[in-house]
Amino acid sequence: MKDCLFCKIIAGEIPSKKVYEDEDTYAFYDINPQAPVHVLVVSKKHTPDVAHNGEMNDHELAACLRTCAKVADQLGVAKDGFRIVNNCGDNACQSVKHLHFHVLGGEKLSERMA
Ligand code: 5GP
Ligand code: ZN
């Protein structure tokens, strides 16, 4: 989608540090990490958020979670545990309106999630 930051990253028009890619998803390091491991998993198909996912089929939606698990395994945080975060909408402070999941790990994370 034109003027979407993550669509531009997926297309390679804006550089990113790639962690993993398959036909449905793209994973790269967050530019402002909030944990020792902080990766963004984005759907290749543009859709604004989980509440507006009509463009996506079940396989494409599930692929996002599968990629989160693969990334955690690949980066060595699966054994000790990790967190997947999805911000949806303004109250959740979603800043990029392209469906994405944060994979956070590499240390003991806060018990508080909100
Ligand atoms: P949100 O707040 O929408 O859930 O998450 C957006 C995330 O994108 C933020 O954690 C922010 O640091 C990250 N981000 C914003 N711009 C860029 C960028 O140009 N490159 C990368 N790698 N991450 C970005
Ligand atoms: Zn997009």
PDB file of C-alpha atoms and ligand atoms in Angstrom:
ATOM      1  CA  MET A   1       0.000   0.000   0.000  1.00  0.00           C
ATOM      2  CA  LYS A   2       1.283   3.422  -0.916  1.00  0.00           C
ATOM      3  CA  ASP A   3       2.557   5.508   1.989  1.00  0.00           C
ATOM      4  CA  CYS A   4       2.695   2.571   4.404  1.00  0.00           C
ATOM      5  CA  LEU A   5       6.012   2.281   6.240  1.00  0.00           C
ATOM      6  CA  PHE A   6       5.915  -1.495   6.629  1.00  0.00           C
ATOM      7  CA  CYS A   7       4.838  -2.067   3.012  1.00  0.00           C
ATOM      8  CA  LYS A   8       7.916  -0.045   2.008  1.00  0.00           C
ATOM      9  CA  ILE A   9      10.126  -2.144   4.311  1.00  0.00           C
ATOM     10  CA  ILE A  10       8.705  -5.381   2.856  1.00  0.00           C
ATOM     11  CA  ALA A  11       9.353  -4.060  -0.663  1.00  0.00           C
ATOM     12  CA  GLY A  12      12.938  -3.152   0.281  1.00  0.00           C
ATOM     13  CA  GLU A  13      12.336   0.541  -0.375  1.00  0.00           C
ATOM     14  CA  ILE A  14      13.302   1.280   3.243  1.00  0.00           C
ATOM     15  CA  PRO A  15      16.192  -0.737   4.694  1.00  0.00           C
ATOM     16  CA  SER A  16      15.653  -3.144   7.576  1.00  0.00           C
ATOM     17  CA  LYS A  17      17.604  -5.843   9.406  1.00  0.00           C
ATOM     18  CA  LYS A  18      15.876  -9.000   8.221  1.00  0.00           C
ATOM     19  CA  VAL A  19      15.501 -11.951  10.579  1.00  0.00           C
ATOM     20  CA  TYR A  20      13.180 -14.244   8.609  1.00  0.00           C
ATOM     21  CA  GLU A  21      10.961 -14.214   5.539  1.00  0.00           C
ATOM     22  CA  ASP A  22       8.476 -16.541   3.890  1.00  0.00           C
ATOM     23  CA  GLU A  23       5.674 -16.100   1.384  1.00  0.00           C
ATOM     24  CA  ASP A  24       3.240 -14.636   3.951  1.00  0.00           C
ATOM     25  CA  THR A  25       5.403 -12.818   6.503  1.00  0.00           C
ATOM     26  CA  TYR A  26       8.520 -10.701   6.955  1.00  0.00           C
ATOM     27  CA  ALA A  27      10.427 -10.335  10.257  1.00  0.00           C
ATOM     28  CA  PHE A  28      13.000  -7.671  11.116  1.00  0.00           C
ATOM     29  CA  TYR A  29      14.564  -5.987  14.134  1.00  0.00           C
ATOM     30  CA  ASP A  30      12.619  -3.120  15.706  1.00  0.00           C
ATOM     31  CA  ILE A  31      14.452   0.188  15.305  1.00  0.00           C
ATOM     32  CA  ASN A  32      13.770   1.095  18.956  1.00  0.00           C
ATOM     33  CA  PRO A  33      14.185  -2.179  20.878  1.00  0.00           C
ATOM     34  CA  GLN A  34      12.360  -2.543  24.195  1.00  0.00           C
ATOM     35  CA  ALA A  35      14.058  -5.833  25.138  1.00  0.00           C
ATOM     36  CA  PRO A  36      17.366  -7.533  24.239  1.00  0.00           C
ATOM     37  CA  VAL A  37      15.446  -9.305  21.476  1.00  0.00           C
ATOM     38  CA  HIS A  38      12.740  -7.203  19.823  1.00  0.00           C
ATOM     39  CA  VAL A  39      11.602  -8.282  16.388  1.00  0.00           C
ATOM     40  CA  LEU A  40       8.608  -7.183  14.348  1.00  0.00           C
ATOM     41  CA  VAL A  41       6.670  -9.813  12.419  1.00  0.00           C
ATOM     42  CA  VAL A  42       4.562  -8.243   9.693  1.00  0.00           C
ATOM     43  CA  SER A  43       2.074  -9.752   7.286  1.00  0.00           C
ATOM     44  CA  LYS A  44       3.112  -9.306   3.650  1.00  0.00           C
ATOM     45  CA  LYS A  45      -0.475  -8.486   2.759  1.00  0.00           C
ATOM     46  CA  HIS A  46      -1.393  -5.002   3.920  1.00  0.00           C
ATOM     47  CA  THR A  47      -4.169  -4.893   6.471  1.00  0.00           C
ATOM     48  CA  PRO A  48      -4.422  -2.226   9.179  1.00  0.00           C
ATOM     49  CA  ASP A  49      -4.758  -4.342  12.320  1.00  0.00           C
ATOM     50  CA  VAL A  50      -6.281  -7.516  13.800  1.00  0.00           C
ATOM     51  CA  ALA A  51      -9.693  -5.875  14.061  1.00  0.00           C
ATOM     52  CA  HIS A  52      -9.692  -5.079  10.326  1.00  0.00           C
ATOM     53  CA  ASN A  53      -8.280  -8.218   8.730  1.00  0.00           C
ATOM     54  CA  GLY A  54     -10.894  -8.880   6.056  1.00  0.00           C
ATOM     55  CA  GLU A  55      -8.229  -8.986   3.340  1.00  0.00           C
ATOM     56  CA  MET A  56      -6.484 -11.907   4.979  1.00  0.00           C
ATOM     57  CA  ASN A  57      -7.376 -15.593   5.017  1.00  0.00           C
ATOM     58  CA  ASP A  58      -6.897 -17.900   7.989  1.00  0.00           C
ATOM     59  CA  HIS A  59      -3.631 -19.275   6.623  1.00  0.00           C
ATOM     60  CA  GLU A  60      -2.125 -15.808   6.295  1.00  0.00           C
ATOM     61  CA  LEU A  61      -3.252 -14.812   9.785  1.00  0.00           C
ATOM     62  CA  ALA A  62      -1.909 -18.014  11.343  1.00  0.00           C
ATOM     63  CA  ALA A  63       1.358 -17.572   9.458  1.00  0.00           C
ATOM     64  CA  CYS A  64       2.077 -14.492  11.569  1.00  0.00           C
ATOM     65  CA  LEU A  65       2.024 -16.515  14.803  1.00  0.00           C
ATOM     66  CA  ARG A  66       4.030 -19.338  13.241  1.00  0.00           C
ATOM     67  CA  THR A  67       6.665 -16.834  12.204  1.00  0.00           C
ATOM     68  CA  CYS A  68       6.754 -15.361  15.733  1.00  0.00           C
ATOM     69  CA  ALA A  69       7.566 -18.840  17.074  1.00  0.00           C
ATOM     70  CA  LYS A  70      10.176 -19.443  14.364  1.00  0.00           C
ATOM     71  CA  VAL A  71      11.861 -16.117  15.096  1.00  0.00           C
ATOM     72  CA  ALA A  72      11.955 -16.862  18.838  1.00  0.00           C
ATOM     73  CA  ASP A  73      13.525 -20.238  18.119  1.00  0.00           C
ATOM     74  CA  GLN A  74      15.983 -18.813  15.586  1.00  0.00           C
ATOM     75  CA  LEU A  75      17.154 -16.104  17.997  1.00  0.00           C
ATOM     76  CA  GLY A  76      17.455 -18.473  20.958  1.00  0.00           C
ATOM     77  CA  VAL A  77      14.735 -17.067  23.220  1.00  0.00           C
ATOM     78  CA  ALA A  78      12.172 -19.849  22.836  1.00  0.00           C
ATOM     79  CA  LYS A  79      13.629 -21.995  25.624  1.00  0.00           C
ATOM     80  CA  ASP A  80      13.504 -19.356  28.390  1.00  0.00           C
ATOM     81  CA  GLY A  81      10.313 -17.757  27.126  1.00  0.00           C
ATOM     82  CA  PHE A  82       9.240 -14.745  25.174  1.00  0.00           C
ATOM     83  CA  ARG A  83       6.269 -12.443  24.692  1.00  0.00           C
ATOM     84  CA  ILE A  84       4.196 -11.689  21.607  1.00  0.00           C
ATOM     85  CA  VAL A  85       2.519  -8.270  21.610  1.00  0.00           C
ATOM     86  CA  ASN A  86      -0.031  -6.914  19.182  1.00  0.00           C
ATOM     87  CA  ASN A  87      -1.152  -3.313  19.512  1.00  0.00           C
ATOM     88  CA  CYS A  88      -4.539  -2.668  17.929  1.00  0.00           C
ATOM     89  CA  GLY A  89      -5.796   0.881  17.590  1.00  0.00           C
ATOM     90  CA  ASP A  90      -5.225   4.164  19.356  1.00  0.00           C
ATOM     91  CA  ASN A  91      -5.775   3.099  22.981  1.00  0.00           C
ATOM     92  CA  ALA A  92      -3.130   0.422  22.472  1.00  0.00           C
ATOM     93  CA  CYS A  93      -0.774   3.065  20.983  1.00  0.00           C
ATOM     94  CA  GLN A  94      -0.512   1.331  17.624  1.00  0.00           C
ATOM     95  CA  SER A  95       1.715   3.685  15.644  1.00  0.00           C
ATOM     96  CA  VAL A  96       2.056   1.810  12.330  1.00  0.00           C
ATOM     97  CA  LYS A  97      -1.259   0.831  10.774  1.00  0.00           C
ATOM     98  CA  HIS A  98      -0.030  -2.370   9.131  1.00  0.00           C
ATOM     99  CA  LEU A  99      -0.676  -5.631  10.980  1.00  0.00           C
ATOM    100  CA  HIS A 100       2.362  -6.629  13.016  1.00  0.00           C
ATOM    101  CA  PHE A 101       3.387  -8.567  16.094  1.00  0.00           C
ATOM    102  CA  HIS A 102       6.228  -7.734  18.461  1.00  0.00           C
ATOM    103  CA  VAL A 103       8.415 -10.647  19.594  1.00  0.00           C
ATOM    104  CA  LEU A 104      10.142  -9.681  22.844  1.00  0.00           C
ATOM    105  CA  GLY A 105      12.598 -11.739  24.854  1.00  0.00           C
ATOM    106  CA  GLY A 106      16.130 -12.251  26.038  1.00  0.00           C
ATOM    107  CA  GLU A 107      15.452 -11.218  29.634  1.00  0.00           C
ATOM    108  CA  LYS A 108      12.787 -11.564  32.330  1.00  0.00           C
ATOM    109  CA  LEU A 109       9.993  -9.315  31.086  1.00  0.00           C
ATOM    110  CA  SER A 110       7.730  -7.157  33.198  1.00  0.00           C
ATOM    111  CA  GLU A 111       4.785  -8.897  34.880  1.00  0.00           C
ATOM    112  CA  ARG A 112       2.752  -5.854  33.955  1.00  0.00           C
ATOM    113  CA  MET A 113       1.435  -5.933  30.403  1.00  0.00           C
ATOM    114  CA  ALA A 114      -0.529  -2.680  30.306  1.00  0.00           C
TER     115      ALA A 114
HETATM  116  P1  5GP B   1       3.359  -0.230  17.163  1.00  0.00           P
HETATM  117  O1  5GP B   1       3.550   0.939  18.100  1.00  0.00           O
HETATM  118  O2  5GP B   1       2.590   0.192  15.930  1.00  0.00           O
HETATM  119  O3  5GP B   1       2.794  -1.448  17.818  1.00  0.00           O
HETATM  120  O4  5GP B   1       4.804  -0.663  16.703  1.00  0.00           O
HETATM  121  C1  5GP B   1       5.508  -0.035  15.679  1.00  0.00           C
HETATM  122  C2  5GP B   1       6.958  -0.365  15.896  1.00  0.00           C
HETATM  123  O5  5GP B   1       7.663  -0.036  14.701  1.00  0.00           O
HETATM  124  C3  5GP B   1       7.629   0.419  17.024  1.00  0.00           C
HETATM  125  O6  5GP B   1       8.114  -0.472  18.018  1.00  0.00           O
HETATM  126  C4  5GP B   1       8.757   1.187  16.319  1.00  0.00           C
HETATM  127  O7  5GP B   1       9.954   1.239  17.093  1.00  0.00           O
HETATM  128  C5  5GP B   1       8.940   0.396  15.044  1.00  0.00           C
HETATM  129  N1  5GP B   1       9.418   1.185  13.930  1.00  0.00           N
HETATM  130  C6  5GP B   1       8.945   2.398  13.514  1.00  0.00           C
HETATM  131  N2  5GP B   1       9.597   2.812  12.422  1.00  0.00           N
HETATM  132  C7  5GP B   1      10.509   1.827  12.131  1.00  0.00           C
HETATM  133  C8  5GP B   1      11.481   1.685  11.084  1.00  0.00           C
HETATM  134  O8  5GP B   1      11.636   2.533  10.201  1.00  0.00           O
HETATM  135  N3  5GP B   1      12.241   0.567  11.098  1.00  0.00           N
HETATM  136  C9  5GP B   1      12.088  -0.405  12.069  1.00  0.00           C
HETATM  137  N4  5GP B   1      12.902  -1.474  12.006  1.00  0.00           N
HETATM  138  N5  5GP B   1      11.167  -0.308  13.057  1.00  0.00           N
HETATM  139  C10 5GP B   1      10.398   0.802  13.079  1.00  0.00           C
HETATM  140 ZN    ZN B   2       1.297  -1.746   4.711  1.00  0.00          ZN
END
